[in-house]
Coordinates of C-alpha atoms and ligand atoms in Angstrom, one line a residue:
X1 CA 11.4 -17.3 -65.3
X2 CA 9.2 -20.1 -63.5
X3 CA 8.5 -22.5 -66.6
X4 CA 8.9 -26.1 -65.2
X5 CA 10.1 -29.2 -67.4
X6 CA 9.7 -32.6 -66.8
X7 CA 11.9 -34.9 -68.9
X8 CA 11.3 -38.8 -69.2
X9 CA 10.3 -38.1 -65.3
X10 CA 10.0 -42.1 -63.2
X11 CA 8.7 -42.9 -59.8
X12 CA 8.8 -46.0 -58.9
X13 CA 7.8 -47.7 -55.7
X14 CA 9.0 -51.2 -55.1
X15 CA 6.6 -53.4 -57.7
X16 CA 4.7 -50.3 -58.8
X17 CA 5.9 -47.6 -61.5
X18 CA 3.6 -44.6 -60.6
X19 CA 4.6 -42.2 -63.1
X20 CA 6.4 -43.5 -66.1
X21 CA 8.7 -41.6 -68.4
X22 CA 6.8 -38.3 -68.1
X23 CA 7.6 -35.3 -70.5
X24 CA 5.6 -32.0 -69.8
X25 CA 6.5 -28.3 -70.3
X26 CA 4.8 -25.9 -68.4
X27 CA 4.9 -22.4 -69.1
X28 CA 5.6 -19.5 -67.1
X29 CA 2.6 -18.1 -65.7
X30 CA 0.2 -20.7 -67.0
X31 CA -2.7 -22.4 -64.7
X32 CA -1.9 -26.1 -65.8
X33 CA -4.2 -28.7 -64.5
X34 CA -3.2 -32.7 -64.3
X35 CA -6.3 -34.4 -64.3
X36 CA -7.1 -38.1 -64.1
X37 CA -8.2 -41.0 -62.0
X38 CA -7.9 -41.9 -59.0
X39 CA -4.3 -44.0 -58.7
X40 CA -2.9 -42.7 -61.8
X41 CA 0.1 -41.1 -61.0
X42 CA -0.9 -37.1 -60.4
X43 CA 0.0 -36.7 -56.6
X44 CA 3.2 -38.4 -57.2
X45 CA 4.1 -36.0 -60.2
X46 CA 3.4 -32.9 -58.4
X47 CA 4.7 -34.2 -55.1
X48 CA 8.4 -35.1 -57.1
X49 CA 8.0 -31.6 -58.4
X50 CA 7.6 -30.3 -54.7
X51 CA 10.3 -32.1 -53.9
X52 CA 8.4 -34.2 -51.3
X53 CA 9.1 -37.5 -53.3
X54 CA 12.9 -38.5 -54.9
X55 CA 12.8 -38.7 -58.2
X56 CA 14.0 -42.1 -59.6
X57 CA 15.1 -41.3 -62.8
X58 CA 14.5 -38.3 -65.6
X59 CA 14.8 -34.6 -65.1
X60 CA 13.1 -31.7 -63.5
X61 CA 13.6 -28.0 -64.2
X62 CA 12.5 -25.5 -62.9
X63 CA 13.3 -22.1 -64.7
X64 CA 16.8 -22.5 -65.9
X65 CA 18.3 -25.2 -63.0
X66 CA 17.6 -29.1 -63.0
X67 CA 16.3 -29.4 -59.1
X68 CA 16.0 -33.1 -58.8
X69 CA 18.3 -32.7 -55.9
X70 CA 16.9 -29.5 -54.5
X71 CA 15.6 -29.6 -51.3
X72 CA 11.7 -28.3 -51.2
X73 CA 12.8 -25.3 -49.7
X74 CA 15.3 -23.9 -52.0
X75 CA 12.7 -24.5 -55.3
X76 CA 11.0 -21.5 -54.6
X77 CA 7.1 -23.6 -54.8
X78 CA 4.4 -23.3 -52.5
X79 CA 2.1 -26.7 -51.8
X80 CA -1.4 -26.8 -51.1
X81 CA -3.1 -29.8 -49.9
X82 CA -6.7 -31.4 -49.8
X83 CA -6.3 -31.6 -46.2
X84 CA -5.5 -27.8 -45.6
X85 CA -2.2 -29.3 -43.8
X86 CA -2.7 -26.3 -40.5
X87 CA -1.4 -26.7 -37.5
X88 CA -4.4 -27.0 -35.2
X89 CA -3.1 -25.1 -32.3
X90 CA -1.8 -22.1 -34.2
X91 CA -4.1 -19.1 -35.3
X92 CA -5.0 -18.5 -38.8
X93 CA -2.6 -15.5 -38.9
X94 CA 0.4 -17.8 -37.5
X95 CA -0.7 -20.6 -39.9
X96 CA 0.3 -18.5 -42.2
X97 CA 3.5 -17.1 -41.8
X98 CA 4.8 -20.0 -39.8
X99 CA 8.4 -21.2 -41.0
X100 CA 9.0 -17.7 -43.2
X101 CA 11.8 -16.7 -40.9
X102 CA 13.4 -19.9 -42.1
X103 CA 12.7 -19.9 -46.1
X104 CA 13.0 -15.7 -46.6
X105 CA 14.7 -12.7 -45.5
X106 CA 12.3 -11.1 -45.0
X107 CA 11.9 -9.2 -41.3
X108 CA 8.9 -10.0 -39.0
X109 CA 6.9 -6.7 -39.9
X110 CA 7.2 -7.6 -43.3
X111 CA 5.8 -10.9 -43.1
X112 CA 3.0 -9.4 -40.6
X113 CA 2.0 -6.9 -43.8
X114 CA 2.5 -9.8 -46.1
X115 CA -0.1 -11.9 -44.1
X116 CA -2.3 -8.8 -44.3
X117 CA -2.1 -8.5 -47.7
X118 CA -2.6 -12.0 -48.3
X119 CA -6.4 -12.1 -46.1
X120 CA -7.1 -9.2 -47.7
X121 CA -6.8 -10.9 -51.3
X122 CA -8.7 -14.0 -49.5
X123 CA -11.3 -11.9 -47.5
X124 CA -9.7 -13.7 -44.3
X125 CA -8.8 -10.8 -42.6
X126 CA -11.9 -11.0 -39.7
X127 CA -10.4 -14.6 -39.1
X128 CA -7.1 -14.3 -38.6
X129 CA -7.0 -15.1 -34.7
X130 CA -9.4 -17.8 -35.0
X131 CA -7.9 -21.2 -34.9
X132 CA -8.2 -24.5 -37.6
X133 CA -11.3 -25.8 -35.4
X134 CA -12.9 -22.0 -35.4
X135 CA -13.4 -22.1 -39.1
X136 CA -15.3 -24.1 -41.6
X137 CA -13.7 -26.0 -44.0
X138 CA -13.8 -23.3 -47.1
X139 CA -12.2 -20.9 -44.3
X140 CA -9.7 -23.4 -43.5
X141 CA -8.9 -24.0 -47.4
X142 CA -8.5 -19.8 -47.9
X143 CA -6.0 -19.9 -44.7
X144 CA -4.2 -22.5 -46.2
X145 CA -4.2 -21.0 -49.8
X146 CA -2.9 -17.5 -47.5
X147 CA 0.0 -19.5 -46.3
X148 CA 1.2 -19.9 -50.0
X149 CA 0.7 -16.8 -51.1
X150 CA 2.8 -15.2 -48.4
X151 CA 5.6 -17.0 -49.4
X152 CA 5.4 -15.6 -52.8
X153 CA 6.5 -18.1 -54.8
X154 CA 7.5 -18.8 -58.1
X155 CA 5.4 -21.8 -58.5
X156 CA 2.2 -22.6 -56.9
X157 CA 1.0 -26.7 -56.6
X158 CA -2.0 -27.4 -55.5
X159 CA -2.9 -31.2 -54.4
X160 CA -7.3 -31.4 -54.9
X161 CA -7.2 -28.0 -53.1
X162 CA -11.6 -28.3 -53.4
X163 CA -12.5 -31.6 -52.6
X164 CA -13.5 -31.4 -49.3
X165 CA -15.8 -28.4 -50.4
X166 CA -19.5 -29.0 -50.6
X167 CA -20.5 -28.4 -54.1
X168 CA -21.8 -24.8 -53.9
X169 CA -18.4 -24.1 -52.4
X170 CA -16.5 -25.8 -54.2
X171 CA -17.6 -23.6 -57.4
X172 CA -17.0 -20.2 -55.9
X173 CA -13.8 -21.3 -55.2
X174 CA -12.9 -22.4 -58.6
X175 CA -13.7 -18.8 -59.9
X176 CA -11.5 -17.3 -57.1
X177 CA -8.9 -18.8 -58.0
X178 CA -9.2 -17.9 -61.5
X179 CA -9.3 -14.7 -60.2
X180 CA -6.6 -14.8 -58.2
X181 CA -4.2 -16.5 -61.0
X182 CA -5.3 -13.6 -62.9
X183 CA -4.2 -11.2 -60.5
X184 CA -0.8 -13.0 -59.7
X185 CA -0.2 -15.3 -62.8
X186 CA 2.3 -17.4 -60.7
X187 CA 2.7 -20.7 -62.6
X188 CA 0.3 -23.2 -60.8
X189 CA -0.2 -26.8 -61.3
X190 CA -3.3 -27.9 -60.3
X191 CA -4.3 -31.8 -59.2
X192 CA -7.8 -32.8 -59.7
X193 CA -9.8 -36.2 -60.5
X194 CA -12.8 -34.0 -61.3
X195 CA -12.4 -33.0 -65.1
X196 CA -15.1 -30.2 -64.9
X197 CA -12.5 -28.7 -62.3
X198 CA -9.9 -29.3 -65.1
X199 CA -11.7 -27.8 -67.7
X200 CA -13.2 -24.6 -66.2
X201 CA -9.8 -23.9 -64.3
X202 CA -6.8 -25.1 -66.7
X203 CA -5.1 -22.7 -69.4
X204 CA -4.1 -26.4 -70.5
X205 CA -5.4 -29.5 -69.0
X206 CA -3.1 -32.7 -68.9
X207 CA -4.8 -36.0 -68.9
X208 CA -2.8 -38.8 -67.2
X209 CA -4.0 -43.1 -67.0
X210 CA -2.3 -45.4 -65.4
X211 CA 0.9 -43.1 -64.4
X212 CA 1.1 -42.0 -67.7
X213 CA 0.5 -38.9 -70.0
X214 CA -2.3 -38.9 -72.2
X215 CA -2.5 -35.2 -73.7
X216 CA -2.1 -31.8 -72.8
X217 CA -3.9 -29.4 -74.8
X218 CA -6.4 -26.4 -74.1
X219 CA -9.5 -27.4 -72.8
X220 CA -11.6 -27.2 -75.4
X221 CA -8.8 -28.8 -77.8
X222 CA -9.6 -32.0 -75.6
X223 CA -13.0 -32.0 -75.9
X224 CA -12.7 -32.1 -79.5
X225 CA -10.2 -33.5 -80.6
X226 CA -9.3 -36.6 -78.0
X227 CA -6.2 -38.4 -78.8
X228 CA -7.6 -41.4 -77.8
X229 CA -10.5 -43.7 -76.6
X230 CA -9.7 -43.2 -72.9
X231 CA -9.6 -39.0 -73.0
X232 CA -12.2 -38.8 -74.7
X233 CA -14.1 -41.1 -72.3
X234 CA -12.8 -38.9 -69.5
X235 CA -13.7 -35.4 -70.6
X236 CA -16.9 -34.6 -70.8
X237 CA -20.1 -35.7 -68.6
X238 CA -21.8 -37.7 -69.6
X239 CA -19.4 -39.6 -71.2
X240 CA -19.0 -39.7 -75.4
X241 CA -21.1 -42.7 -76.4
X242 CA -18.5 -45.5 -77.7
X243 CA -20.0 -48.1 -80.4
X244 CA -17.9 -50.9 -82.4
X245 CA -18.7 -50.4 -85.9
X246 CA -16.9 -51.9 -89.0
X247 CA -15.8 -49.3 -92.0
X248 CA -17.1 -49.4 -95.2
X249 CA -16.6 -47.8 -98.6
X250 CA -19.6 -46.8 -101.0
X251 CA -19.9 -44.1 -103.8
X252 CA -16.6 -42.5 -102.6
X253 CA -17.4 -41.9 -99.4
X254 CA -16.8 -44.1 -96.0
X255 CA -19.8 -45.3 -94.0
X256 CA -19.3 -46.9 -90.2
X257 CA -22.1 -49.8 -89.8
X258 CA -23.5 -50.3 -86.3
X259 CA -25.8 -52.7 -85.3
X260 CA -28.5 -50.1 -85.0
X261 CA -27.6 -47.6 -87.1
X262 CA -25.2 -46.8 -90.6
X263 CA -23.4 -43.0 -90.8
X264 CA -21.7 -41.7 -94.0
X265 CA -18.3 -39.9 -92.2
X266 CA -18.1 -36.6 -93.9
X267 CA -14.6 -36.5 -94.7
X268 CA -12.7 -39.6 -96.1
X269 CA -9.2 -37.2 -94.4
X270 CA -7.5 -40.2 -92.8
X271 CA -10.0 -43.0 -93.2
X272 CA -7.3 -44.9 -96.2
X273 CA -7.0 -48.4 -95.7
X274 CA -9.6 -48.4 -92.9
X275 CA -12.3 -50.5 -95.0
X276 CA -13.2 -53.3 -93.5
X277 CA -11.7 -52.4 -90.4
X278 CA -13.9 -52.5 -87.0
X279 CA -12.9 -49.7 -85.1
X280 CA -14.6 -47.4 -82.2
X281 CA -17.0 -44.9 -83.1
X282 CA -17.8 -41.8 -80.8
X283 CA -20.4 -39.4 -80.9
X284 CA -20.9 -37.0 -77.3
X285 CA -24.2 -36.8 -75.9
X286 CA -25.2 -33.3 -77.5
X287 CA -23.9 -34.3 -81.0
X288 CA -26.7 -36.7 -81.4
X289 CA -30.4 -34.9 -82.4
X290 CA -34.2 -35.8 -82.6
X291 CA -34.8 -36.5 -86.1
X292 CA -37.6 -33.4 -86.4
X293 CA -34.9 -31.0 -85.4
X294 CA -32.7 -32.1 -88.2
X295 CA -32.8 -31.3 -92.1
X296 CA -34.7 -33.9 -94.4
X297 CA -31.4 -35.2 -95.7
X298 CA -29.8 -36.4 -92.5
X299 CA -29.2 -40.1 -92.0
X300 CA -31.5 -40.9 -89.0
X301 CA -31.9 -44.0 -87.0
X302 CA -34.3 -45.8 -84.3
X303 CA -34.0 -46.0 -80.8
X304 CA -36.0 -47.4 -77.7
X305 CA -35.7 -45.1 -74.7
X306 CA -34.9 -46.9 -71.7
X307 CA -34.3 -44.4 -68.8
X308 CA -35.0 -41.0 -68.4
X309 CA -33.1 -38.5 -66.7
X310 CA -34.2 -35.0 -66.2
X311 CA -31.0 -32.7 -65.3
X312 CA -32.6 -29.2 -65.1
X313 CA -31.2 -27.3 -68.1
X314 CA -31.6 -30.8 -70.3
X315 CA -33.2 -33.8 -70.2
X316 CA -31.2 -37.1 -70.6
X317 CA -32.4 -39.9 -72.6
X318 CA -30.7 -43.5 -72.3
X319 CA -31.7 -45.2 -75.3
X320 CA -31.1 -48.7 -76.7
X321 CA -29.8 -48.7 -80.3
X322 CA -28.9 -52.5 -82.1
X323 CA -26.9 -54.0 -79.4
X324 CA -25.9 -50.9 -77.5
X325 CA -26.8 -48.4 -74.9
X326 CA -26.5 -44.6 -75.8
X327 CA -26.9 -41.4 -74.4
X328 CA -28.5 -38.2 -76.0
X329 CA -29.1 -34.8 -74.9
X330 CA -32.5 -33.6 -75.5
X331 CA -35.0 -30.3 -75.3
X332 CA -35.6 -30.4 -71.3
X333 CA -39.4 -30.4 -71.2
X334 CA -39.4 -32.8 -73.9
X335 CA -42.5 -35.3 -73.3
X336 CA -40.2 -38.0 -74.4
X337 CA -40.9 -41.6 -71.9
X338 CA -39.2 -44.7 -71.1
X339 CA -41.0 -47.3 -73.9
X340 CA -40.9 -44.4 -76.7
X341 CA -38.8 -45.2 -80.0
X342 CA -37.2 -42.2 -81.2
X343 CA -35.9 -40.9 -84.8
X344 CA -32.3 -39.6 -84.2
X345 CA -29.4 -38.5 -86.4
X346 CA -26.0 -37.8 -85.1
X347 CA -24.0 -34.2 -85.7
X348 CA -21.9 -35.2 -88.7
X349 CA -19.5 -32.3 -87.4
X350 CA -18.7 -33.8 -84.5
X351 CA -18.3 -38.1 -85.3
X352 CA -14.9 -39.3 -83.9
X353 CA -13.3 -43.0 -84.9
X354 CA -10.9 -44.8 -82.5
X355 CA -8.3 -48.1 -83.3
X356 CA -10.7 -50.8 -81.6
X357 CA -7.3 -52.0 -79.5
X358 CA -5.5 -49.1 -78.9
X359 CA -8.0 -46.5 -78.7
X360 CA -5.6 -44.3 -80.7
X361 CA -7.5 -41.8 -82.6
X362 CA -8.1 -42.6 -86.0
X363 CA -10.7 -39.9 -87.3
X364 CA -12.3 -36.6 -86.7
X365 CA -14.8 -35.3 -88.8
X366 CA -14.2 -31.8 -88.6
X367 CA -10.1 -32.4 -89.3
X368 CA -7.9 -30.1 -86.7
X369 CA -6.2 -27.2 -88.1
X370 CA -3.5 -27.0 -86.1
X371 CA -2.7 -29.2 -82.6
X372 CA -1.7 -26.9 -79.7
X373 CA 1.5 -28.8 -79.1
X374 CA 2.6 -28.6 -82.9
X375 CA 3.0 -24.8 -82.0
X376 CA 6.5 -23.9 -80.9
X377 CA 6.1 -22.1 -77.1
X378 CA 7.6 -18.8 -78.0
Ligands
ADP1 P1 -3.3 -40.1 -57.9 O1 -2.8 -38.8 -57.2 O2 -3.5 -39.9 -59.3 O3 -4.6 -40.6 -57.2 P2 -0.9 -41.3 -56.8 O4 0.1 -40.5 -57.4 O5 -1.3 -41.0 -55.4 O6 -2.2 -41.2 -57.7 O7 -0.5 -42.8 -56.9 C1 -0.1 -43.4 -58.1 C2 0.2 -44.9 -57.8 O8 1.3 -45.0 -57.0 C3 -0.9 -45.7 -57.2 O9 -0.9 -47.0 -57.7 C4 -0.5 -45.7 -55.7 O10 -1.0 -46.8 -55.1 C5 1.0 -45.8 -55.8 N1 1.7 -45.1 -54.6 C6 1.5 -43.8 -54.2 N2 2.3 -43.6 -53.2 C7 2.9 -44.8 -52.9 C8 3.9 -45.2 -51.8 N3 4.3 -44.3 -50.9 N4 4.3 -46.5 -51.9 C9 3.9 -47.3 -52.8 N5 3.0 -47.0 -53.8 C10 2.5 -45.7 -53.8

């Protein structure tokens, strides 16, 4: 068994705490991804999992045994980097089995089929005498992913494997390596600032700020249901529109007040004791709608459209609403131009209320039935 556990996990450098009191349960065979931004703690986590950091205080498992005193070569992980990390005056081939004889027991025609086995999977085979500087920098990324999965190990970690891939790249690359977790289902953490890497790749996708944990939950769990202010900033792109409104009750129901618009919430689940309360509303950039597509009823709202962006497969309106900006998805060959006002109504499905201080999540207007993590892991 490969699960990995992180209890209370600390690093802390001198005057900074880079990871603080982590708890995370990975399960064996998942694809887990630890997204965030820049500085906040993901390298460190994996690298005290690799064994390449100390840890200063909490517990690691992995399977059954607490490693945090296992060297990196007795935890049974390989490690890919961002920078490939190859030796530039080896082959490809020797790349990848170098320092097997040390970590295995496995005899030197073994590890030449497992290095054919491994191109194959990778479609590496034609550049296996080639050297680091004979191969472009997806090449370079495949030999380096070979090297790891020679050593067949019971844990992959990869450290921003893709970002020195041009974009095209960068996406085939994401759906071999679904491919190949599919084929192999080693348990893989995977570190990434980018959260569309998080959210096509991860079985679950944990969100870390400021060295600590956010949530972990499936990807689309995320998207819905944030936990707070700052995930559900981070997910998505564009990001969820974020307004100050103050609550309000009326007729039984609750009402947020913006300066440039009023919504009845659809459910009152959770809202108690909220009237009068400012708090953070949030609505994603799909979730709001030009009035016309929308039935009579809806609550709808003016806006001045201030820039317009044309993406392709949508066209991107930034509108001023009261004292706010917002952002709203529309038809792509909408004739829609800076100047216009606009008639929109938001997807009551889909409104989300945050604590104005805390960003905790307050409010989701479709309620959740049941939170992955409530659910016991087997
Ligand atoms: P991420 O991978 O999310 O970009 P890191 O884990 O690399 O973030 O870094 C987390 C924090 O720890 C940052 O504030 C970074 O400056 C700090 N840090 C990382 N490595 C060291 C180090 N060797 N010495 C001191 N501070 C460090």
């Amino acid at each position: 068994m490969s699960e990995i556990q992180l209890q209370q996990l600390v690093k802390q450098y001198d005057d900074v705490t880079a990871v603080q009191g982590m708890d995370l349960e990975v399960r064996d065979g998942e694809f887990l991804v630890l997204v965030g931004p820049s500085g906040c703690g993901k390298s460190t986590t994996l690298r005290m999992i690799a064994g390449l950091e100390d840890i200063t205080d909490g517990t690691l498992r992995i399977g059954d045994s607490v490693v945090n005193n296992v060297p990196p070569k007795d935890r049974s992980i390989a490690m890919v980097f961002q920078n490939y990390a190859l030796y530039p005056h080896m082959t490809a081939a020797k790349n990848m089995k170098f320092g097997m004889k040390s970590v295995s027991d496995f005899s030197t025609a073994e590890i030449d089929d497992r290095v054919q086995e491994a191109a194959e999977t990778l479609d590496i085979t034609d550049l296996l005498d080639r050297k680091p500087k004979e191969l472009s920098g997806g090449e370079r990324q495949r030999v380096a992913i070979g090297r790891a999965l020679v050593r067949e190990p019971e844990v992959f970690l990869l450290d921003e494997p893709l970002s020195n891939l041009d974009a095209k790249l960068r996406v085939q690359m994401r759906a071999e390596l679904l491919k190949l977790h599919r084929e192999l289902a080693t348990t893989t953490i995977y570190v990434t600032h980018d959260q569309t890497e998080a959210m096509t790749l991860g079985d679950r996708v944990a969100v870390m700020d400021d060295g600590e944990l956010q949530q972990v939950a499936p990807p689309q769990e995320l998207y819905d249901y944030p936990t707070n202010r700052f995930v559900a900033g981070f997910i998505g792109e564009p990001s969820m529109n974020v307004f100050p409104v103050t609550v309000r009750h009326q007729n039984g129901r609750f009402v947020a007040d913006h300066s440039g618009f009023s919504v009845t919430l659809p459910t009152g689940d959770g809202l108690d004791g909220l009237e009068g309360s400012e708090v953070d509303f949030g609505v994603r950039p799909e979730d709001i709608t030009l009035a016309q597509n929308l039935p009579d009823s809806t609550e709808t709202f003016q806006a001045e459209v201030t820039v317009r962006e044309p993406l392709g497969e949508l066209l991107l309106l930034h509108c001023r609403v009261g004292d706010d900006e917002l952002q709203v998805k529309v038809e792509p060959r909408s004739q829609i131009q800076p100047g216009d006002t606009i008639e929109l109504g938001f997807n009551e499905a889909r409104l989300h209320l945050f604590e104005a201080v805390s960003g905790d999540a307050l409010y989701h207007s479709t309620p959740q039935e049941a939170p992955s993590e409530a659910v016991a892991t087997e």
